[in-house]
Short mmCIF file of C-alpha atoms in Angstrom, two decimals:
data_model
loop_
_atom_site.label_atom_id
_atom_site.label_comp_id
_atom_site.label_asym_id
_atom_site.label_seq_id
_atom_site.Cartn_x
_atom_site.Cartn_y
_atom_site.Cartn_z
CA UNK H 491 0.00 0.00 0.00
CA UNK H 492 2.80 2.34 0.52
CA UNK H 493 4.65 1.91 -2.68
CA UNK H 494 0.90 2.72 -4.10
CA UNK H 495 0.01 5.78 -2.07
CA UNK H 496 4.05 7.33 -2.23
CA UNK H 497 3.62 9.97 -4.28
CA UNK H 498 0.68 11.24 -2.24
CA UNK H 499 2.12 13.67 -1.01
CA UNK H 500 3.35 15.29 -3.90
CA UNK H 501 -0.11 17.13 -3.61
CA UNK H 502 1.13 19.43 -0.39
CA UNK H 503 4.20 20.62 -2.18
CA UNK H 504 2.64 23.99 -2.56
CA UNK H 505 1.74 23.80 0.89
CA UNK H 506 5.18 23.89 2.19
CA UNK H 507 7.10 26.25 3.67
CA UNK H 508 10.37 28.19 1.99
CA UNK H 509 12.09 29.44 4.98
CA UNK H 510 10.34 27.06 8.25
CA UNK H 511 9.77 23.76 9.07
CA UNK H 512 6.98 22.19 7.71
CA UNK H 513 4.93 18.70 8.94
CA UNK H 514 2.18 17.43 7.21
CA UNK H 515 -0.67 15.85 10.02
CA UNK H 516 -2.74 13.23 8.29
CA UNK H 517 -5.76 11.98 10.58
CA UNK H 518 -7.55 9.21 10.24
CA UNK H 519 -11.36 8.42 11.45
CA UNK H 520 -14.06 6.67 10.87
CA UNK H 521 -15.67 9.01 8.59
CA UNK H 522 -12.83 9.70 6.21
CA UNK H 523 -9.57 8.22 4.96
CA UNK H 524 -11.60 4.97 6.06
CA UNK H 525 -9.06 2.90 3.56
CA UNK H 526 -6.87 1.77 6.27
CA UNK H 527 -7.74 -0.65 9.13
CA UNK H 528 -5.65 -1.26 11.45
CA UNK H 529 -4.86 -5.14 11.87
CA UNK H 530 -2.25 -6.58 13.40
CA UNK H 531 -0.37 -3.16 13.71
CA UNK H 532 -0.84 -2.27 10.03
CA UNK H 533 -1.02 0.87 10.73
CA UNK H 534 2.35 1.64 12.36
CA UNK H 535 4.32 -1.04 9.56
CA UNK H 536 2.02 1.25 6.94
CA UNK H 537 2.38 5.08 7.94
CA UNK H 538 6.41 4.06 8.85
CA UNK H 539 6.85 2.59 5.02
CA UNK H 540 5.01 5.78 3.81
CA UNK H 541 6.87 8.19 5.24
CA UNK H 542 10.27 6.13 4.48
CA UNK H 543 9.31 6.11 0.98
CA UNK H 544 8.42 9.93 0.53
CA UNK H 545 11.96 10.82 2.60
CA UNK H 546 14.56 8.80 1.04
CA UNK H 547 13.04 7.00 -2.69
CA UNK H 548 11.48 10.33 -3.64
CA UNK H 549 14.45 12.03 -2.50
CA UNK H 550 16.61 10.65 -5.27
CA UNK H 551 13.57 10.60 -7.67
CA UNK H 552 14.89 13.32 -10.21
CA UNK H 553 11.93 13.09 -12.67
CA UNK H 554 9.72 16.31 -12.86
CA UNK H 555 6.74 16.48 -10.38
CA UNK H 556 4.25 17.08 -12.76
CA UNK H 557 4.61 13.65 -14.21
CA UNK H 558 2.71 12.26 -10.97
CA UNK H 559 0.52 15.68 -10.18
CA UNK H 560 -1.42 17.71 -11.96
CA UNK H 561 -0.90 20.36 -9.30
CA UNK H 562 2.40 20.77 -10.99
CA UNK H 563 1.48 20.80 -14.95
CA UNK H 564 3.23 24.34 -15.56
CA UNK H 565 5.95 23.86 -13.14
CA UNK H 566 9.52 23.18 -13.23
CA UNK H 567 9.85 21.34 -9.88
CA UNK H 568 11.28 17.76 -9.43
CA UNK H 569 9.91 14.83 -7.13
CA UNK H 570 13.16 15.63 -5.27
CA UNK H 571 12.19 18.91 -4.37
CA UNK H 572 8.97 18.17 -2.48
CA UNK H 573 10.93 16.22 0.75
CA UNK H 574 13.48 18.36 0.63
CA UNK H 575 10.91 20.92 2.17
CA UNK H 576 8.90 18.51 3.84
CA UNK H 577 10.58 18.14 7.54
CA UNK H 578 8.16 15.42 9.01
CA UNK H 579 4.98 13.91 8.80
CA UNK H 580 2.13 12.90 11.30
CA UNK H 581 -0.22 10.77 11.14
CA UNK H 582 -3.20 10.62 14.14
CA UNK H 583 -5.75 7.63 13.98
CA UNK H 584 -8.65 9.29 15.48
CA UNK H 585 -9.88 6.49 18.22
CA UNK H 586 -12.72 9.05 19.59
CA UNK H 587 -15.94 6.98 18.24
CA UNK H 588 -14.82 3.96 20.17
CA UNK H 589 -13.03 5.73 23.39
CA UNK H 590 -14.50 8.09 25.85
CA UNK H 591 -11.22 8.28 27.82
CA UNK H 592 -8.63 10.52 26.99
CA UNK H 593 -5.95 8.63 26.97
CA UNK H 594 -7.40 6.68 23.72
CA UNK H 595 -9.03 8.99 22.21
CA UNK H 596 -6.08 9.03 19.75
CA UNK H 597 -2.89 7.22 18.54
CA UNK H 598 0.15 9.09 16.80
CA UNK H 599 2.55 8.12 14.66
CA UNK H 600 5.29 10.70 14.17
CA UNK H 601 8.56 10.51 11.48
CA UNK H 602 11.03 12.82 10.80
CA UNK H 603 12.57 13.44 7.65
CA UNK H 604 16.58 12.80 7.34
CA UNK H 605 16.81 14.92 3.87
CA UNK H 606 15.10 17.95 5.16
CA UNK H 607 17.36 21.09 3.28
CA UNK H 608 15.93 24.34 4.21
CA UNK H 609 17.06 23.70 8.01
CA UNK H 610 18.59 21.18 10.18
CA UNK H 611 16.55 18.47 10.03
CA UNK H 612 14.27 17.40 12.91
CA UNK H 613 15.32 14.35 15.13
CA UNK H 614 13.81 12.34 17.61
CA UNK H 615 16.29 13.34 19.87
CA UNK H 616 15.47 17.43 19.50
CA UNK H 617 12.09 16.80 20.35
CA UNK H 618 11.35 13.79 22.66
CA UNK H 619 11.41 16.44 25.66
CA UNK H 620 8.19 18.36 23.58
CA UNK H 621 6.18 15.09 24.24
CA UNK H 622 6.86 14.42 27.67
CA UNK H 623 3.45 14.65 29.12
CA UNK H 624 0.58 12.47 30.19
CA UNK H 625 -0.38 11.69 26.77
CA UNK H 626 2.99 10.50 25.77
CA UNK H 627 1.43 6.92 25.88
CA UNK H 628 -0.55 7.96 22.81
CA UNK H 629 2.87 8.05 20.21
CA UNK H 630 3.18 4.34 18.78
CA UNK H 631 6.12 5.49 16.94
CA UNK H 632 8.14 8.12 16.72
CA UNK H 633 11.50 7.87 14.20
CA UNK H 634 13.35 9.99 12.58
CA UNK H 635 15.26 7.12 10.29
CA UNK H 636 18.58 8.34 11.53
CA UNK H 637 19.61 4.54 10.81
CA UNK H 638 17.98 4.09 7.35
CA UNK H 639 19.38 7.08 5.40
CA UNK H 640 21.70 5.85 3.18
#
């Protein structure tokens, strides 16, 4: 499913920042982006290969961006440019129709893009304090593929 959906999001290039750091949040529910179910931790092994694919395959991919988007039909801009200004991506399953307590009312899934240009690039390690509260429980991943850029 990942190496279907990678060039997804090619689509948020113009929403990207020049000069900041810019994370995409993708959220799940019941009512929309209904095409994944979590089973047997699909989820995590899904959203991980996603976000592995857009950070380090369509880093190298040189070919121009309008090719996969019509967002980009009178554009000069490359695949390669688009995670090169994207400097993480989260996704949120949104648990709140089955959960009334707060600590389930949603799970996270947070990765950090390696190739990020316009700034130094995100890691784990720069944020982990940020999410040291009582909802920490509620990240099932959190990676910045520090080991899996190469």
């Amino acid at each position: 499913m990942a190496e279907a959906y990678k060039y997804k999001f090619l689509d948020y290039g113009a929403k990207l920042l020049d000069d900041e750091y810019s994370v995409i949040t993708v959220v799940k529910n019941p009512w929309y982006n209904g095409e994944v179910v979590d089973f047997g931790d699909f989820n995590n092994i899904f959203y991980r290969s996603l976000a592995r694919r857009t950070f380090m395959e369509l880093f190298k991919k040189d070919s121009l961006a309008a090719t996969f988007s019509r967002q980009y039909a009178q554009s000069s801009v490359r695949v390669s440019d688009i995670p090169r200004a994207l400097a993480g991506i989260i996704f949120i399953d949104d648990n709140s129709a089955k959960s009334r307590t707060a600590e389930n009312l949603y799970s996270s899934y947070i990765y950090l893009n390696p190739n990020y240009a316009i700034k130094e690039p995100l890691t784990v390690r720069r944020l982990e304090k940020t999410f040291h509260n009582n909802f920490e429980s509620q990240i099932r991943d959190f990676d910045d593929f520090k080991w899996d850029n190469y």
